[in-house]
Short mmCIF file of C-alpha atoms in Angstrom, two decimals:
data_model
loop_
_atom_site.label_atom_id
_atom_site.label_comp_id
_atom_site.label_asym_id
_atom_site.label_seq_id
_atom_site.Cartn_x
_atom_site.Cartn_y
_atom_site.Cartn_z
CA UNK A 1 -54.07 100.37 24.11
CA UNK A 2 -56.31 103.55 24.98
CA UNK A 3 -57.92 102.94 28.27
CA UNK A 4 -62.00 102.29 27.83
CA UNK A 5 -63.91 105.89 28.73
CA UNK A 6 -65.42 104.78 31.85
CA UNK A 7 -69.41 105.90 32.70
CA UNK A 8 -69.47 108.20 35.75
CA UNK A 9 -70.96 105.78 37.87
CA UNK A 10 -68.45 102.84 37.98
CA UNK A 11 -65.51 105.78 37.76
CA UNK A 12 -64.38 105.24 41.41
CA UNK A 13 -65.32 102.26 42.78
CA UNK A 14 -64.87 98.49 41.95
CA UNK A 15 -66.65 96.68 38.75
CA UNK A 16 -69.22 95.26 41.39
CA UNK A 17 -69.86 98.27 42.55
CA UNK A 18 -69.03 97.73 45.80
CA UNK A 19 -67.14 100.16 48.61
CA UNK A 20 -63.46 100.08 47.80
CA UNK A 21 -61.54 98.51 50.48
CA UNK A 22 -58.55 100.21 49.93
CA UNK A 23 -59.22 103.53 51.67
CA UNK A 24 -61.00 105.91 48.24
CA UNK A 25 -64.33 106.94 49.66
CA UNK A 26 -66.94 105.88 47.70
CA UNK A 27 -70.59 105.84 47.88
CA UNK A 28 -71.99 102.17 48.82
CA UNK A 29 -74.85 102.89 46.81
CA UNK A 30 -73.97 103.92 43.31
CA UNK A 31 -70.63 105.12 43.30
CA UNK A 32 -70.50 108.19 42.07
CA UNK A 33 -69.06 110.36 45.39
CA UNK A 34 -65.51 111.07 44.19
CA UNK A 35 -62.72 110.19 46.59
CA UNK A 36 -62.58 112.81 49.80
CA UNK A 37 -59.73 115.56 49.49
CA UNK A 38 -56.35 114.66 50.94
CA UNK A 39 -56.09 116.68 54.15
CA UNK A 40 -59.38 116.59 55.39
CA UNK A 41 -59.54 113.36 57.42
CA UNK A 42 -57.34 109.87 57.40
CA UNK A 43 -55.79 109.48 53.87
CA UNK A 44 -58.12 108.22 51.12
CA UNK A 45 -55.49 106.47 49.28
CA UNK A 46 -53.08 103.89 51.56
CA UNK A 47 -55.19 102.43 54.89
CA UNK A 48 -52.72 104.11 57.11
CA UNK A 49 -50.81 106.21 55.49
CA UNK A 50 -47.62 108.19 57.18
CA UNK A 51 -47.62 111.76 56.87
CA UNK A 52 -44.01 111.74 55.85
CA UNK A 53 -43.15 110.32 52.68
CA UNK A 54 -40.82 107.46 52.62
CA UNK A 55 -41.03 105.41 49.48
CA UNK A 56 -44.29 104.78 47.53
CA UNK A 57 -47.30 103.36 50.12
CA UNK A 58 -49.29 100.91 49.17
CA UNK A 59 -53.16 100.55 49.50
CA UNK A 60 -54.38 98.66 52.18
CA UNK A 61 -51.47 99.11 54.19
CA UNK A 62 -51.86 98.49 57.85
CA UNK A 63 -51.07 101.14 60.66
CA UNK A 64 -47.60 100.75 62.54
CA UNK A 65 -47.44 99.82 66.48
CA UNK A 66 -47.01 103.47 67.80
CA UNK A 67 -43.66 104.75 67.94
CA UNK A 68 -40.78 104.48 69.64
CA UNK A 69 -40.54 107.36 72.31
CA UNK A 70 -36.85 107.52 70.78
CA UNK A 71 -37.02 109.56 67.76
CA UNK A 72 -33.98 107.72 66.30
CA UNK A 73 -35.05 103.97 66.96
CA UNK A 74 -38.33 105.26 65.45
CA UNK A 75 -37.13 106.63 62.27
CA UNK A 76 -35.48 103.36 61.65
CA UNK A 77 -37.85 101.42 62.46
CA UNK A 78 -39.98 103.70 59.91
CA UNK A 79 -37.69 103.19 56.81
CA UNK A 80 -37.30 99.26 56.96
CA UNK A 81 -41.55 99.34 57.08
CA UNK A 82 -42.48 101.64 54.68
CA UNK A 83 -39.42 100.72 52.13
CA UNK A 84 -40.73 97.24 52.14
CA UNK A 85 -44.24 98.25 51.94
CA UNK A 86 -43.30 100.18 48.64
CA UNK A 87 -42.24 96.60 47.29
CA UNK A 88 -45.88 95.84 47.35
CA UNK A 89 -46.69 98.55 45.63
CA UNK A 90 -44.77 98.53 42.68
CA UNK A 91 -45.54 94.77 42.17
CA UNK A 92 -49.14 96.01 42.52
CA UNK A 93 -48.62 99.12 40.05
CA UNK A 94 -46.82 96.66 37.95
CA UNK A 95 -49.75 94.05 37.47
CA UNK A 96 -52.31 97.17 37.04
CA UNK A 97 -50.42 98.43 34.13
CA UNK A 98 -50.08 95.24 32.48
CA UNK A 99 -54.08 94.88 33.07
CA UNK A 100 -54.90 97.95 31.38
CA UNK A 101 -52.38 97.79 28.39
CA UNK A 102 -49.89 99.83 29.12
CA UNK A 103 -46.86 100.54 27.35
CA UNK A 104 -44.00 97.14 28.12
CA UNK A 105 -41.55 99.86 29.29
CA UNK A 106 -43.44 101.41 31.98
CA UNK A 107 -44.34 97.83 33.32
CA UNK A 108 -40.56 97.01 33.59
CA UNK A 109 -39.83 100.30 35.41
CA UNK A 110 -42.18 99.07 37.81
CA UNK A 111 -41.22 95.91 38.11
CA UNK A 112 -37.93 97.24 38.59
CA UNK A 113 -38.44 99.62 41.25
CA UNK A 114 -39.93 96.59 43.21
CA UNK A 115 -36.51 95.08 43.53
CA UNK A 116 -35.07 98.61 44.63
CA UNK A 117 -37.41 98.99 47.07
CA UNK A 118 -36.24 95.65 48.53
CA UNK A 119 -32.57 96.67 48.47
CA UNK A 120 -33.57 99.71 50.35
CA UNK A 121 -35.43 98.27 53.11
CA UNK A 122 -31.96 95.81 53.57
CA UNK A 123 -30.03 98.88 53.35
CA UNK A 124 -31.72 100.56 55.99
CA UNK A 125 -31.83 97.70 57.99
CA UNK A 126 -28.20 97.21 57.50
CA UNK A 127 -27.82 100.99 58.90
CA UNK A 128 -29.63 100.07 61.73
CA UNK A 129 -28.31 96.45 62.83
CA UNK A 130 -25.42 98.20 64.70
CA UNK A 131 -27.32 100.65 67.29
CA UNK A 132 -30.11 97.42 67.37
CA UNK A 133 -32.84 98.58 66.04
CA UNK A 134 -34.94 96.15 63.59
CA UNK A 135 -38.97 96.09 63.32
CA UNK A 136 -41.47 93.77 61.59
CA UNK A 137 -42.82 94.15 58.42
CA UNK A 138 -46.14 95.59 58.27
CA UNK A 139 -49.53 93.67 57.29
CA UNK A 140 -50.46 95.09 53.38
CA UNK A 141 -54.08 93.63 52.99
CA UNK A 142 -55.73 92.53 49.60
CA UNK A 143 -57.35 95.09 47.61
CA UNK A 144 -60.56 94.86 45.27
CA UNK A 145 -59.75 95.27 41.41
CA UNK A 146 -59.81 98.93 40.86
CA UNK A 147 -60.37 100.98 37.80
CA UNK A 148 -57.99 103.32 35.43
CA UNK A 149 -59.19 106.25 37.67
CA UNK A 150 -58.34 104.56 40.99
CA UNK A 151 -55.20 103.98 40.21
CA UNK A 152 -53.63 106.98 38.12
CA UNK A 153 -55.19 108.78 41.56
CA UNK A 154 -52.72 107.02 43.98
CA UNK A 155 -50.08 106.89 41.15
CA UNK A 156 -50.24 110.24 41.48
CA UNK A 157 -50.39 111.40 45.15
CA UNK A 158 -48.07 108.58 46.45
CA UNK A 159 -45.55 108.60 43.15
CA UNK A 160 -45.54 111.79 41.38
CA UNK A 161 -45.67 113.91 44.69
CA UNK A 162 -44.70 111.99 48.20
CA UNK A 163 -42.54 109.79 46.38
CA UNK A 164 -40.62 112.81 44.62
CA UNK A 165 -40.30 114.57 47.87
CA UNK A 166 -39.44 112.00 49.61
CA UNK A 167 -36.09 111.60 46.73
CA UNK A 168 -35.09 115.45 47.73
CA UNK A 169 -35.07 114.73 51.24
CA UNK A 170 -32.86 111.43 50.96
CA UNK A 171 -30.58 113.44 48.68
CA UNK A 172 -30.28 116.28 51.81
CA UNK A 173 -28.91 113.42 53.80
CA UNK A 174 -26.59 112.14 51.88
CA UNK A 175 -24.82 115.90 51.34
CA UNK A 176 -25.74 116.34 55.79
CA UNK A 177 -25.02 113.11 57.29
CA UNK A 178 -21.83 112.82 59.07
CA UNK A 179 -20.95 108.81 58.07
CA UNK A 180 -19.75 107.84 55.03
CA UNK A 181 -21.40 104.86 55.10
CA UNK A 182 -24.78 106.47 55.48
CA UNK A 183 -23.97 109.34 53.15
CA UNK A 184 -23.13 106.74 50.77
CA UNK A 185 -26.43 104.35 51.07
CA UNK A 186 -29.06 107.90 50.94
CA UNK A 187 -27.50 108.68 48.08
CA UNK A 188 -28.06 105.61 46.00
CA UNK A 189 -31.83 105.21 47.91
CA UNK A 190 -32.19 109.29 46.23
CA UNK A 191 -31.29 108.36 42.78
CA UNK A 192 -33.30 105.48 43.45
CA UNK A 193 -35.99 107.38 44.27
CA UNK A 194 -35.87 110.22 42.52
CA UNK A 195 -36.51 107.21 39.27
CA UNK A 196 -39.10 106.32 40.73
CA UNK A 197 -40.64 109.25 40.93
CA UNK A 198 -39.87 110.13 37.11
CA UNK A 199 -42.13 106.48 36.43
CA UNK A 200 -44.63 108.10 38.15
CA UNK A 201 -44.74 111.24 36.31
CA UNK A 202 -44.59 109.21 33.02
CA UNK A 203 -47.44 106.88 34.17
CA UNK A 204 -49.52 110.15 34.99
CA UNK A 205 -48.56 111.00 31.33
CA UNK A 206 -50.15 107.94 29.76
CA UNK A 207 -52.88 107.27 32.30
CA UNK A 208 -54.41 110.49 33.15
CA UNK A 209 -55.27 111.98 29.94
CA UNK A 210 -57.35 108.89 29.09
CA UNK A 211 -59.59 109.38 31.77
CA UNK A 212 -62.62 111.69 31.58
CA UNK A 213 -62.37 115.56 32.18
CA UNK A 214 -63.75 115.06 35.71
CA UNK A 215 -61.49 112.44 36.78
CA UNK A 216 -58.35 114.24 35.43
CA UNK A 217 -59.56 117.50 37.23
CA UNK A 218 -59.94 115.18 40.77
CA UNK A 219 -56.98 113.79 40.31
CA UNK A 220 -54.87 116.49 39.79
CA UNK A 221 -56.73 118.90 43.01
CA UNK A 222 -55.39 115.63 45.09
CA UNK A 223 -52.19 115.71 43.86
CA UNK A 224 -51.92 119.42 44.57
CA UNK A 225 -53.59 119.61 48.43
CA UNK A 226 -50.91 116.54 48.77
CA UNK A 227 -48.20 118.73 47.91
CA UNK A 228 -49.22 121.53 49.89
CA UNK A 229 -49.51 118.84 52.66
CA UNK A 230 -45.77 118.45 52.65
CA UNK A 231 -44.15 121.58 54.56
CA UNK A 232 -47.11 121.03 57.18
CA UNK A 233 -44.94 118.01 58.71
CA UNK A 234 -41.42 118.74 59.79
CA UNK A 235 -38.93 116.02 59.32
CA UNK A 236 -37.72 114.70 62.95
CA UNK A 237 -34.19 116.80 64.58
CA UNK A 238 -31.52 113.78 63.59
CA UNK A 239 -28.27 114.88 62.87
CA UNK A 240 -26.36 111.50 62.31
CA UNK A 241 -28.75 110.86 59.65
CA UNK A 242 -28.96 114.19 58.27
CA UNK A 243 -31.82 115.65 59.32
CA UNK A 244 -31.37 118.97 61.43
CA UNK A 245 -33.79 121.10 63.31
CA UNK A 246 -33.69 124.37 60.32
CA UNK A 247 -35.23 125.80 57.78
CA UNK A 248 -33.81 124.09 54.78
CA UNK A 249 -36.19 121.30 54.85
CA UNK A 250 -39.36 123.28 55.06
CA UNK A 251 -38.19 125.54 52.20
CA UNK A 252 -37.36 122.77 49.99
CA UNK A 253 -40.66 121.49 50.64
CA UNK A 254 -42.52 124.72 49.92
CA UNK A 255 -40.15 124.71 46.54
CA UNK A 256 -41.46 121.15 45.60
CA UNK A 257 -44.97 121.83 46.69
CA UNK A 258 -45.11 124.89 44.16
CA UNK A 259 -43.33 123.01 41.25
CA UNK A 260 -46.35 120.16 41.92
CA UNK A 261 -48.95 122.42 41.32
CA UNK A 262 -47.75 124.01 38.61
CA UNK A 263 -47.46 120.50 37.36
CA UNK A 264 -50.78 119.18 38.17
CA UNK A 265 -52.51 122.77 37.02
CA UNK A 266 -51.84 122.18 33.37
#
């Protein structure tokens, strides 16, 4: 099914025309103001969104409790939230594609990577029962029905890019980590991941190019200040989970960042 051309004024925001509540600026008036560029104020795409990626975010996601002061209890604390967060939204993703025709196999890849997303959240907070350290889940509000152009714009930001960085920096773990155990569970969570990240990229495939010239060119400017974005924010100094204070991280960032805009520049 070929996604409906959509009329520049109902292009980002809601079929009633109201404000989005899920974070895209829009214009409360008609519309037409096209979502504000990533970097240049709180995210336009999840409520709160972390500036490390760690899973797929979900709109309306509520901010954490600040954290920890110890950098270790925090990052825990982090990866059961946001992995259970992502749960949301590939059940969300899942519904959307389904909604606007999209191919059965992409729907089931989403579907799927709900129920990974849930294994990773217990995984992580099996890795962090034994120094214990839990945390709550984190409120994910309701969002407004959005359209085609809406969607393959957080698809695209939160899958294609954060969600594929965030696949090459669980893979680093599992080759750094000293434990086993750990090294064993980041692997599986990269793999995981790094699937996840390949739906997103084949989403972008079908979505995007039904969507008119301007949205496509919006779209893919977010997706490339978002990459940029990435070496801006260091990963935190953990050696037991594999995370150490050089310069590895930052390049392989800089490497991803350039492969996404070559990506998103075509």
């Amino acid at each position: 099914m070929v996604v409906p051309p959509q009329p520049p004024s109902t292009l980002w925001c809601t079929p009633t025309r109201k404000p989005s509540a899920i974070g895209i600026t829009v214009a409360p008036s008609h519309c037409t103001v096209p979502p504000k560029p990533v970097g240049s104020g709180p995210s336009n795409i999840p409520q709160c969104a972390d500036p490390r990626p760690l899973g797929r975010t979900p709109a309306g996601l509520a901010c954490a409790p600040a954290p920890d002061d110890d950098p270790r209890v925090a990052y825990y604390q982090r990866a059961i939230q946001l992995e259970a967060a992502s749960v949301i939204a590939f059940e969300r993703l899942a519904r959307e594609l389904r909604q606007l025709g999209a191919p059965a196999a992409l729907i089931v890849r989403a579907e799927q990577a709900a129920v990974d997303e849930a294994r990773h959240a217990a995984q992580m907070r099996a890795l962090a029962a034994p120094l214990g350290i839990d945390a709550a889940p984190l409120q994910v509000a309701d969002i407004e029905p959005r359209t085609a152009a809406m969607i393959a714009l957080e698809n695209a930001v939160e899958g294609c890019v954060r969600e594929g960085y965030a696949a090459i920096v669980a893979a680093l773990q599992a080759r750094r980590a000293p434990a086993p155990a750990f090294r064993t569970t980041m692997a599986a969570i990269a793999d995981d991941e790094a699937a996840h990240a390949q739906l997103a990229w084949d989403v972008d495939a079908w979505l995007r190019p039904r969507l008119p010239a301007a949205a496509q060119a919006i779209i893919a400017a977010q997706a490339r200040a978002a990459a940029a974005a990435l070496a801006s924010v260091p990963e935190p100094a953990l050696p037991a989970e594999g995370l150490l204070a050089d310069a590895v991280a930052g390049q392989l960032a800089t490497a991803y960042a350039a492969r996404c805009a070559a990506a998103f520049a075509a």
